[in-house]
PDB file of C-alpha atoms in Angstrom:
ATOM      1  CA  MET S1150    -108.146   1.853  14.043  1.00 44.00           C
ATOM      2  CA  HIS S1151    -105.429   4.018  12.602  1.00 40.00           C
ATOM      3  CA  LYS S1152    -106.361   7.606  11.904  1.00 41.00           C
ATOM      4  CA  ASP S1153    -103.370   8.532   9.741  1.00 45.00           C
ATOM      5  CA  LYS S1154    -105.062  10.415   6.946  1.00 41.00           C
ATOM      6  CA  GLY S1155    -101.833  10.961   5.083  1.00 41.00           C
ATOM      7  CA  ASP S1156    -101.489   7.303   4.143  1.00 42.00           C
ATOM      8  CA  HIS S1157    -104.197   6.340   1.654  1.00 40.00           C
ATOM      9  CA  HIS S1158    -105.054   2.663   1.866  1.00 41.00           C
ATOM     10  CA  HIS S1159    -107.674   1.100  -0.332  1.00 42.00           C
ATOM     11  CA  HIS S1160    -107.440  -2.468   0.895  1.00 41.00           C
ATOM     12  CA  LEU S1161    -111.102  -2.416   1.903  1.00 43.00           C
ATOM     13  CA  ARG S1162    -112.190  -1.314  -1.546  1.00 44.00           C
ATOM     14  CA  GLY S1163    -113.448  -4.566  -2.959  1.00 37.00           C
ATOM     15  CA  VAL S1164    -116.062  -5.505  -5.482  1.00 32.00           C
ATOM     16  CA  VAL S1165    -119.151  -3.340  -5.399  1.00 34.00           C
ATOM     17  CA  ARG S1166    -122.363  -4.474  -6.977  1.00 31.00           C
ATOM     18  CA  SER S1167    -123.905  -2.238  -9.551  1.00 31.00           C
ATOM     19  CA  HIS S1168    -127.374  -0.775  -9.079  1.00 33.00           C
ATOM     20  CA  SER S1169    -128.848  -3.438 -11.350  1.00 30.00           C
ATOM     21  CA  GLU S1170    -127.155  -6.393  -9.700  1.00 31.00           C
ATOM     22  CA  PRO S1171    -129.254  -8.627  -7.421  1.00 32.00           C
ATOM     23  CA  ALA S1172    -128.412  -8.826  -3.744  1.00 35.00           C
ATOM     24  CA  LEU S1173    -128.496 -11.666  -1.265  1.00 31.00           C
ATOM     25  CA  LYS S1174    -131.277 -11.863   1.287  1.00 35.00           C
ATOM     26  CA  ASN S1175    -131.714 -13.299   4.767  1.00 35.00           C
ATOM     27  CA  LYS S1176    -128.254 -12.485   6.056  1.00 38.00           C
ATOM     28  CA  SER S1177    -129.397 -11.043   9.413  1.00 37.00           C
ATOM     29  CA  SER S1178    -130.155  -7.437  10.230  1.00 36.00           C
ATOM     30  CA  TYR S1179    -127.328  -5.432   8.712  1.00 41.00           C
ATOM     31  CA  THR S1180    -127.557  -2.753   6.009  1.00 40.00           C
ATOM     32  CA  PRO S1181    -128.515  -2.067   2.430  1.00 41.00           C
ATOM     33  CA  SER S1182    -126.350  -0.185  -0.023  1.00 47.00           C
ATOM     34  CA  THR S1183    -126.983   3.230  -1.562  1.00 51.00           C
ATOM     35  CA  SER S1184    -129.705   1.972  -3.855  1.00 51.00           C
ATOM     36  CA  PHE S1185    -132.541  -0.473  -3.508  1.00 51.00           C
ATOM     37  CA  ALA S1186    -134.135  -2.073  -6.515  1.00 43.00           C
ATOM     38  CA  ALA S1187    -137.130  -3.747  -4.905  1.00 37.00           C
ATOM     39  CA  ILE S1188    -138.718  -1.166  -2.656  1.00 36.00           C
ATOM     40  CA  GLY S1189    -141.721  -3.347  -2.070  1.00 39.00           C
ATOM     41  CA  HIS S1190    -139.565  -5.928  -0.318  1.00 37.00           C
ATOM     42  CA  TYR S1191    -137.409  -3.430   1.478  1.00 35.00           C
ATOM     43  CA  ASN S1192    -138.044  -3.378   5.209  1.00 38.00           C
ATOM     44  CA  ASP S1193    -136.243  -3.697   8.505  1.00 41.00           C
ATOM     45  CA  ASN S1194    -136.813  -7.435   8.702  1.00 35.00           C
ATOM     46  CA  ASN S1195    -135.488  -8.252   5.244  1.00 35.00           C
ATOM     47  CA  LEU S1196    -132.537  -6.018   4.432  1.00 36.00           C
ATOM     48  CA  PHE S1197    -130.512  -6.591   1.311  1.00 34.00           C
ATOM     49  CA  PHE S1198    -126.882  -7.590   1.212  1.00 32.00           C
ATOM     50  CA  GLU S1199    -124.172  -7.571  -1.356  1.00 36.00           C
ATOM     51  CA  GLU S1200    -123.730 -10.754  -3.347  1.00 36.00           C
ATOM     52  CA  GLU S1201    -120.316 -12.362  -3.388  1.00 38.00           C
ATOM     53  CA  GLU S1202    -118.872 -11.827  -6.847  1.00 38.00           C
ATOM     54  CA  SER S1203    -116.891 -13.958  -9.222  1.00 37.00           C
ATOM     55  CA  GLU S1204    -113.723 -12.577 -10.772  1.00 40.00           C
ATOM     56  CA  THR S1205    -114.643 -10.832 -14.011  1.00 36.00           C
ATOM     57  CA  SER S1206    -113.304  -7.798 -15.790  1.00 38.00           C
ATOM     58  CA  CYS S1207    -115.030  -4.412 -15.793  1.00 39.00           C
ATOM     59  CA  GLU S1208    -115.463  -4.673 -19.557  1.00 42.00           C
ATOM     60  CA  ASP S1209    -117.431  -7.897 -19.304  1.00 40.00           C
ATOM     61  CA  SER S1210    -119.806  -7.027 -16.452  1.00 36.00           C
ATOM     62  CA  ASP S1211    -121.503  -4.259 -14.518  1.00 42.00           C
ATOM     63  CA  ILE S1212    -119.353  -4.998 -11.455  1.00 37.00           C
ATOM     64  CA  ARG S1213    -117.208  -2.039 -10.523  1.00 44.00           C
ATOM     65  CA  ARG S1214    -113.727  -2.658  -9.171  1.00 45.00           C
ATOM     66  CA  PHE S1215    -111.151  -0.498  -7.545  1.00 47.00           C
ATOM     67  CA  ASP S1216    -107.568  -0.344  -8.661  1.00 49.00           C
ATOM     68  CA  GLU S1217    -105.537  -0.611  -5.444  1.00 43.00           C
ATOM     69  CA  GLU S1218    -103.103   1.914  -6.868  1.00 40.00           C
ATOM     70  CA  GLU S1219    -105.809   4.387  -7.842  1.00 56.00           C
ATOM     71  CA  ASP S1220    -105.004   7.866  -6.616  1.00 70.00           C
ATOM     72  CA  SER S1221    -108.514   9.288  -6.371  1.00 86.00           C
ATOM     73  CA  SER S1222    -110.286   9.388  -3.029  1.00 95.00           C
ATOM     74  CA  TRP S1223    -113.217   7.152  -2.149  1.00 97.00           C
ATOM     75  CA  ILE S1224    -115.544  10.164  -2.221  1.00 97.00           C
ATOM     76  CA  SER S1225    -114.443  11.154  -5.725  1.00 97.00           C
ATOM     77  CA  TRP S1226    -114.746   7.562  -6.897  1.00 96.00           C
ATOM     78  CA  PHE S1227    -118.211   7.229  -5.421  1.00 97.00           C
ATOM     79  CA  CYS S1228    -119.565  10.501  -6.835  1.00 97.00           C
ATOM     80  CA  ASN S1229    -118.253   9.677 -10.302  1.00 95.00           C
ATOM     81  CA  GLN S1230    -119.958   6.308 -10.535  1.00 95.00           C
ATOM     82  CA  LYS S1231    -122.759   5.969 -13.071  1.00 93.00           C
ATOM     83  CA  GLY S1232    -126.047   6.735 -11.350  1.00 94.00           C
ATOM     84  CA  ASN S1233    -124.471   8.850  -8.603  1.00 97.00           C
ATOM     85  CA  GLU S1234    -124.587  12.124 -10.528  1.00 96.00           C
ATOM     86  CA  PHE S1235    -126.970  13.628  -7.966  1.00 98.00           C
ATOM     87  CA  PHE S1236    -124.304  13.501  -5.236  1.00 98.00           C
ATOM     88  CA  CYS S1237    -121.774  16.268  -4.624  1.00 98.00           C
ATOM     89  CA  GLU S1238    -118.419  15.727  -2.936  1.00 98.00           C
ATOM     90  CA  VAL S1239    -118.619  16.362   0.801  1.00 98.00           C
ATOM     91  CA  ASP S1240    -115.556  18.051   2.309  1.00 97.00           C
ATOM     92  CA  ASP S1241    -113.408  15.851   4.525  1.00 96.00           C
ATOM     93  CA  ASP S1242    -113.402  18.535   7.213  1.00 97.00           C
ATOM     94  CA  TYR S1243    -117.179  18.399   7.389  1.00 98.00           C
ATOM     95  CA  ILE S1244    -117.152  14.618   7.769  1.00 98.00           C
ATOM     96  CA  LEU S1245    -114.428  14.723  10.422  1.00 97.00           C
ATOM     97  CA  ASP S1246    -116.524  16.983  12.646  1.00 97.00           C
ATOM     98  CA  ASP S1247    -118.288  14.681  15.119  1.00 97.00           C
ATOM     99  CA  PHE S1248    -121.206  17.091  15.402  1.00 97.00           C
ATOM    100  CA  ASN S1249    -122.077  16.622  11.724  1.00 98.00           C
ATOM    101  CA  ARG S1250    -122.326  12.869  12.249  1.00 98.00           C
ATOM    102  CA  SER S1251    -124.408  13.046  15.407  1.00 97.00           C
ATOM    103  CA  GLY S1252    -126.859  10.153  15.700  1.00 96.00           C
ATOM    104  CA  LEU S1253    -125.625   8.250  12.649  1.00 97.00           C
ATOM    105  CA  ARG S1254    -123.685   5.588  14.548  1.00 96.00           C
ATOM    106  CA  ASN S1255    -126.956   3.934  15.569  1.00 95.00           C
ATOM    107  CA  GLN S1256    -128.235   3.891  11.985  1.00 95.00           C
ATOM    108  CA  VAL S1257    -125.193   2.499  10.173  1.00 96.00           C
ATOM    109  CA  PRO S1258    -123.610  -0.878  10.962  1.00 93.00           C
ATOM    110  CA  PHE S1259    -119.816  -1.227  10.729  1.00 94.00           C
ATOM    111  CA  TYR S1260    -119.882   2.504  11.417  1.00 96.00           C
ATOM    112  CA  ASP S1261    -116.196   2.963  12.252  1.00 95.00           C
ATOM    113  CA  TYR S1262    -115.023   0.882   9.301  1.00 95.00           C
ATOM    114  CA  ALA S1263    -117.433   2.693   6.976  1.00 96.00           C
ATOM    115  CA  LEU S1264    -116.169   6.072   8.166  1.00 97.00           C
ATOM    116  CA  ASP S1265    -112.557   5.014   7.649  1.00 95.00           C
ATOM    117  CA  MET S1266    -113.368   3.849   4.124  1.00 95.00           C
ATOM    118  CA  ILE S1267    -115.001   7.173   3.245  1.00 97.00           C
ATOM    119  CA  LEU S1268    -111.963   9.073   4.538  1.00 96.00           C
ATOM    120  CA  ASP S1269    -109.417   6.671   2.983  1.00 94.00           C
ATOM    121  CA  VAL S1270    -108.023   5.708   6.388  1.00 91.00           C
ATOM    122  CA  GLU S1271    -106.628   2.267   7.129  1.00 80.00           C
ATOM    123  CA  SER S1272    -108.804   0.208   9.450  1.00 68.00           C
ATOM    124  CA  SER S1273    -107.765  -2.652  11.692  1.00 63.00           C
ATOM    125  CA  ASP S1274    -108.975  -6.072  10.610  1.00 60.00           C
ATOM    126  CA  ILE S1275    -112.388  -7.282  11.614  1.00 53.00           C
ATOM    127  CA  ASP S1276    -112.544 -10.663  13.346  1.00 54.00           C
ATOM    128  CA  GLY S1277    -112.445 -13.662  11.071  1.00 51.00           C
ATOM    129  CA  THR S1278    -116.152 -14.429  11.185  1.00 53.00           C
ATOM    130  CA  LEU S1279    -116.691 -13.166   7.626  1.00 51.00           C
ATOM    131  CA  HIS S1280    -114.920 -14.015   4.386  1.00 50.00           C
ATOM    132  CA  ASP S1281    -112.844 -11.200   2.957  1.00 78.00           C
ATOM    133  CA  GLN S1282    -115.115 -10.600  -0.017  1.00 83.00           C
ATOM    134  CA  GLU S1283    -118.305 -10.639   1.990  1.00 85.00           C
ATOM    135  CA  GLN S1284    -116.720  -8.431   4.628  1.00 86.00           C
ATOM    136  CA  ASN S1285    -115.668  -5.886   2.019  1.00 88.00           C
ATOM    137  CA  ASN S1286    -119.122  -5.825   0.469  1.00 91.00           C
ATOM    138  CA  LEU S1287    -120.800  -5.201   3.804  1.00 93.00           C
ATOM    139  CA  ILE S1288    -118.407  -2.403   4.689  1.00 93.00           C
ATOM    140  CA  GLU S1289    -118.772  -0.839   1.248  1.00 94.00           C
ATOM    141  CA  SER S1290    -122.549  -0.972   1.617  1.00 95.00           C
ATOM    142  CA  ALA S1291    -122.324   0.674   5.020  1.00 96.00           C
ATOM    143  CA  ALA S1292    -119.955   3.336   3.671  1.00 97.00           C
ATOM    144  CA  GLU S1293    -122.424   4.248   0.921  1.00 97.00           C
ATOM    145  CA  MET S1294    -125.228   4.527   3.446  1.00 97.00           C
ATOM    146  CA  LEU S1295    -123.154   6.614   5.853  1.00 98.00           C
ATOM    147  CA  TYR S1296    -121.996   8.921   3.079  1.00 98.00           C
ATOM    148  CA  GLY S1297    -125.564   9.366   1.870  1.00 98.00           C
ATOM    149  CA  LEU S1298    -126.831  10.371   5.298  1.00 98.00           C
ATOM    150  CA  ILE S1299    -123.927  12.786   5.787  1.00 98.00           C
ATOM    151  CA  HIS S1300    -124.565  14.152   2.291  1.00 98.00           C
ATOM    152  CA  ALA S1301    -128.184  15.019   3.179  1.00 98.00           C
ATOM    153  CA  ARG S1302    -126.874  17.206   6.013  1.00 98.00           C
ATOM    154  CA  TYR S1303    -124.046  18.713   3.995  1.00 98.00           C
ATOM    155  CA  ILE S1304    -126.280  20.017   1.183  1.00 98.00           C
ATOM    156  CA  ALA S1305    -128.193  22.037   3.770  1.00 98.00           C
ATOM    157  CA  THR S1306    -125.020  24.054   4.512  1.00 98.00           C
ATOM    158  CA  THR S1307    -123.709  27.068   2.618  1.00 97.00           C
ATOM    159  CA  LYS S1308    -120.862  25.094   1.009  1.00 97.00           C
ATOM    160  CA  GLY S1309    -123.108  22.172   0.195  1.00 98.00           C
ATOM    161  CA  ILE S1310    -125.761  24.323  -1.466  1.00 98.00           C
ATOM    162  CA  SER S1311    -123.023  26.065  -3.461  1.00 97.00           C
ATOM    163  CA  ALA S1312    -121.724  22.700  -4.683  1.00 97.00           C
ATOM    164  CA  MET S1313    -125.226  21.676  -5.740  1.00 98.00           C
ATOM    165  CA  LEU S1314    -125.682  25.020  -7.518  1.00 98.00           C
ATOM    166  CA  GLU S1315    -123.018  24.084 -10.042  1.00 96.00           C
ATOM    167  CA  LYS S1316    -124.699  20.755 -10.690  1.00 97.00           C
ATOM    168  CA  TYR S1317    -128.062  22.498 -11.060  1.00 98.00           C
ATOM    169  CA  ARG S1318    -126.617  24.876 -13.637  1.00 97.00           C
ATOM    170  CA  ASN S1319    -125.182  21.919 -15.538  1.00 96.00           C
ATOM    171  CA  TYR S1320    -128.567  20.143 -15.632  1.00 96.00           C
ATOM    172  CA  ASP S1321    -127.068  17.235 -13.662  1.00 96.00           C
ATOM    173  CA  PHE S1322    -130.414  16.661 -11.939  1.00 97.00           C
ATOM    174  CA  GLY S1323    -132.416  16.542 -15.144  1.00 96.00           C
ATOM    175  CA  ARG S1324    -135.352  18.519 -16.477  1.00 96.00           C
ATOM    176  CA  CYS S1325    -139.044  18.500 -15.701  1.00 97.00           C
ATOM    177  CA  PRO S1326    -140.886  16.023 -17.947  1.00 96.00           C
ATOM    178  CA  ARG S1327    -144.013  18.206 -17.938  1.00 95.00           C
ATOM    179  CA  VAL S1328    -144.469  19.798 -21.367  1.00 94.00           C
ATOM    180  CA  ASN S1329    -145.720  23.149 -20.084  1.00 93.00           C
ATOM    181  CA  CYS S1330    -142.663  23.562 -17.851  1.00 95.00           C
ATOM    182  CA  ASN S1331    -140.479  23.976 -20.946  1.00 93.00           C
ATOM    183  CA  LYS S1332    -137.639  21.717 -19.806  1.00 95.00           C
ATOM    184  CA  GLN S1333    -137.206  23.449 -16.465  1.00 97.00           C
ATOM    185  CA  ARG S1334    -134.159  22.399 -14.426  1.00 97.00           C
ATOM    186  CA  CYS S1335    -134.977  20.205 -11.427  1.00 98.00           C
ATOM    187  CA  LEU S1336    -133.427  19.396  -8.054  1.00 98.00           C
ATOM    188  CA  PRO S1337    -133.286  16.089  -6.152  1.00 98.00           C
ATOM    189  CA  VAL S1338    -135.571  15.654  -3.169  1.00 98.00           C
ATOM    190  CA  GLY S1339    -136.568  12.927  -0.751  1.00 98.00           C
ATOM    191  CA  GLU S1340    -140.130  12.255   0.290  1.00 97.00           C
ATOM    192  CA  SER S1341    -138.872  11.211   3.724  1.00 97.00           C
ATOM    193  CA  ASP S1342    -135.835  11.939   5.898  1.00 97.00           C
ATOM    194  CA  ILE S1343    -135.904   8.361   7.195  1.00 95.00           C
ATOM    195  CA  PRO S1344    -133.681   5.903   5.263  1.00 95.00           C
ATOM    196  CA  ARG S1345    -135.092   2.925   3.385  1.00 93.00           C
ATOM    197  CA  LEU S1346    -138.608   4.304   2.939  1.00 96.00           C
ATOM    198  CA  THR S1347    -138.675   5.963  -0.485  1.00 96.00           C
ATOM    199  CA  THR S1348    -136.396   6.551  -3.439  1.00 96.00           C
ATOM    200  CA  VAL S1349    -135.144   9.943  -4.598  1.00 97.00           C
ATOM    201  CA  LYS S1350    -137.366  12.137  -6.796  1.00 98.00           C
ATOM    202  CA  ILE S1351    -136.714  15.281  -8.807  1.00 98.00           C
ATOM    203  CA  TYR S1352    -138.538  18.479  -7.858  1.00 98.00           C
ATOM    204  CA  CYS S1353    -139.615  21.030 -10.450  1.00 98.00           C
ATOM    205  CA  PRO S1354    -139.766  24.591  -9.076  1.00 97.00           C
ATOM    206  CA  ARG S1355    -142.048  25.713 -11.921  1.00 96.00           C
ATOM    207  CA  CYS S1356    -144.952  23.303 -11.463  1.00 96.00           C
ATOM    208  CA  GLU S1357    -143.909  22.512  -7.867  1.00 96.00           C
ATOM    209  CA  ASP S1358    -144.386  18.799  -8.343  1.00 96.00           C
ATOM    210  CA  VAL S1359    -142.091  15.782  -8.069  1.00 97.00           C
ATOM    211  CA  TYR S1360    -141.216  13.115 -10.621  1.00 97.00           C
ATOM    212  CA  SER S1361    -139.157   9.968 -10.850  1.00 96.00           C
ATOM    213  CA  PRO S1362    -135.665  10.421 -12.333  1.00 95.00           C
ATOM    214  CA  GLN S1363    -135.295   9.289 -15.909  1.00 89.00           C
ATOM    215  CA  SER S1364    -132.269   7.108 -15.187  1.00 89.00           C
ATOM    216  CA  ARG S1365    -133.013   3.632 -13.897  1.00 88.00           C
ATOM    217  CA  HIS S1366    -129.888   3.904 -11.741  1.00 88.00           C
ATOM    218  CA  GLN S1367    -130.847   7.190 -10.131  1.00 91.00           C
ATOM    219  CA  GLU S1368    -134.410   6.143  -9.407  1.00 86.00           C
ATOM    220  CA  GLN S1369    -133.082   3.441  -7.070  1.00 90.00           C
ATOM    221  CA  ILE S1370    -131.187   5.844  -4.776  1.00 96.00           C
ATOM    222  CA  ASP S1371    -132.521   6.339  -1.260  1.00 97.00           C
ATOM    223  CA  GLY S1372    -134.402   9.640  -0.977  1.00 97.00           C
ATOM    224  CA  ALA S1373    -133.096  10.193   2.567  1.00 98.00           C
ATOM    225  CA  TYR S1374    -129.672  10.924   1.065  1.00 98.00           C
ATOM    226  CA  PHE S1375    -131.098  14.257  -0.128  1.00 98.00           C
ATOM    227  CA  GLY S1376    -133.866  14.860   2.387  1.00 97.00           C
ATOM    228  CA  THR S1377    -137.116  16.773   2.248  1.00 98.00           C
ATOM    229  CA  THR S1378    -135.590  20.219   2.876  1.00 97.00           C
ATOM    230  CA  PHE S1379    -132.930  20.673   0.227  1.00 98.00           C
ATOM    231  CA  PRO S1380    -134.720  22.071  -2.888  1.00 98.00           C
ATOM    232  CA  HIS S1381    -136.785  24.544  -0.865  1.00 97.00           C
ATOM    233  CA  LEU S1382    -133.748  25.765   1.068  1.00 98.00           C
ATOM    234  CA  PHE S1383    -131.898  26.025  -2.240  1.00 98.00           C
ATOM    235  CA  PHE S1384    -134.452  28.432  -3.729  1.00 98.00           C
ATOM    236  CA  LEU S1385    -134.687  30.308  -0.467  1.00 97.00           C
ATOM    237  CA  THR S1386    -130.931  30.879  -0.770  1.00 97.00           C
ATOM    238  CA  TYR S1387    -130.923  31.581  -4.501  1.00 97.00           C
ATOM    239  CA  GLY S1388    -134.268  33.301  -4.875  1.00 96.00           C
ATOM    240  CA  HIS S1389    -133.329  34.814  -8.225  1.00 96.00           C
ATOM    241  CA  LEU S1390    -133.152  31.315  -9.711  1.00 97.00           C
ATOM    242  CA  LYS S1391    -136.699  30.359  -8.779  1.00 95.00           C
ATOM    243  CA  PRO S1392    -138.839  30.514 -11.921  1.00 95.00           C
ATOM    244  CA  GLU S1393    -142.350  31.862 -12.108  1.00 92.00           C
ATOM    245  CA  LYS S1394    -144.961  29.288 -11.283  1.00 89.00           C
ATOM    246  CA  ALA S1395    -146.390  27.561 -14.332  1.00 82.00           C
ATOM    247  CA  SER S1396    -149.661  29.183 -15.367  1.00 79.00           C
ATOM    248  CA  GLN S1397    -150.381  27.189 -18.482  1.00 80.00           C
ATOM    249  CA  ASN S1398    -152.202  23.914 -18.069  1.00 82.00           C
ATOM    250  CA  TYR S1399    -153.340  21.386 -20.590  1.00 81.00           C
ATOM    251  CA  ALA S1400    -157.020  21.860 -21.481  1.00 82.00           C
ATOM    252  CA  PRO S1401    -158.849  18.712 -22.618  1.00 85.00           C
ATOM    253  CA  ARG S1402    -161.113  19.257 -25.632  1.00 85.00           C
ATOM    254  CA  ILE S1403    -163.682  17.229 -27.533  1.00 85.00           C
ATOM    255  CA  PHE S1404    -164.194  18.344 -31.140  1.00 85.00           C
ATOM    256  CA  GLY S1405    -162.580  21.644 -30.233  1.00 80.00           C
ATOM    257  CA  PHE S1406    -164.757  22.344 -27.190  1.00 82.00           C
ATOM    258  CA  LYS S1407    -163.274  22.432 -23.722  1.00 83.00           C
ATOM    259  CA  VAL S1408    -164.408  19.710 -21.368  1.00 86.00           C
ATOM    260  CA  HIS S1409    -165.821  21.410 -18.287  1.00 82.00           C
ATOM    261  CA  LYS S1410    -165.114  19.921 -14.912  1.00 76.00           C
ATOM    262  CA  LYS S1411    -168.104  18.827 -12.868  1.00 72.00           C
TER     263      LYS S1411
END
């Protein structure tokens, strides 16, 4: 592989399925992409793959395509896709540090190619066992997974938390759906640090409960890409932003009289 960062090549940026697009099954034990639509069927023995796409325009389908002459980086492109609003842009320097990627090689297939794609570095060709389109889809899927796992580590750093602070202030993570929380800002959280177990949730610091995101795209994102630590570390860092715990609860009544709990 060539590690010349100065030359931005996007030849591996192929067709990427949208969050709502079905994926092929039974392709052997490789990797899923950033999102998974059917969590009930999502396990190590039946991983999802990207479906080979027909040539259609972006205006006529949900398929997202790269322009080979596009100047933006892969990370910027990825974070600006619909449904990826929860992600912040991880610094290249953080990704380049081997220590920050410790242990991820064993979790992500096509690891080297995925890393090169994230960093916009040209990779050498893979052997001819896969068709170009299928090969690109698999690498793109692996790149999304690798970026998500790196992202979970990055948002636990000072720079990562700062980047998420701006998104929190802009309500990028949504508001608590609970009426008595008065539209409190939320933060993304995972219910597990292990990939492919649960989807991302939003955490409300007022009622201290978790909810599914309102967007159908966001609710399919792997929760491990945010981890179980982030929102609590966030409010430990920015204690002045933590709201008072909700004290008002809904009181059920029958003909005006409160229903007493047994």
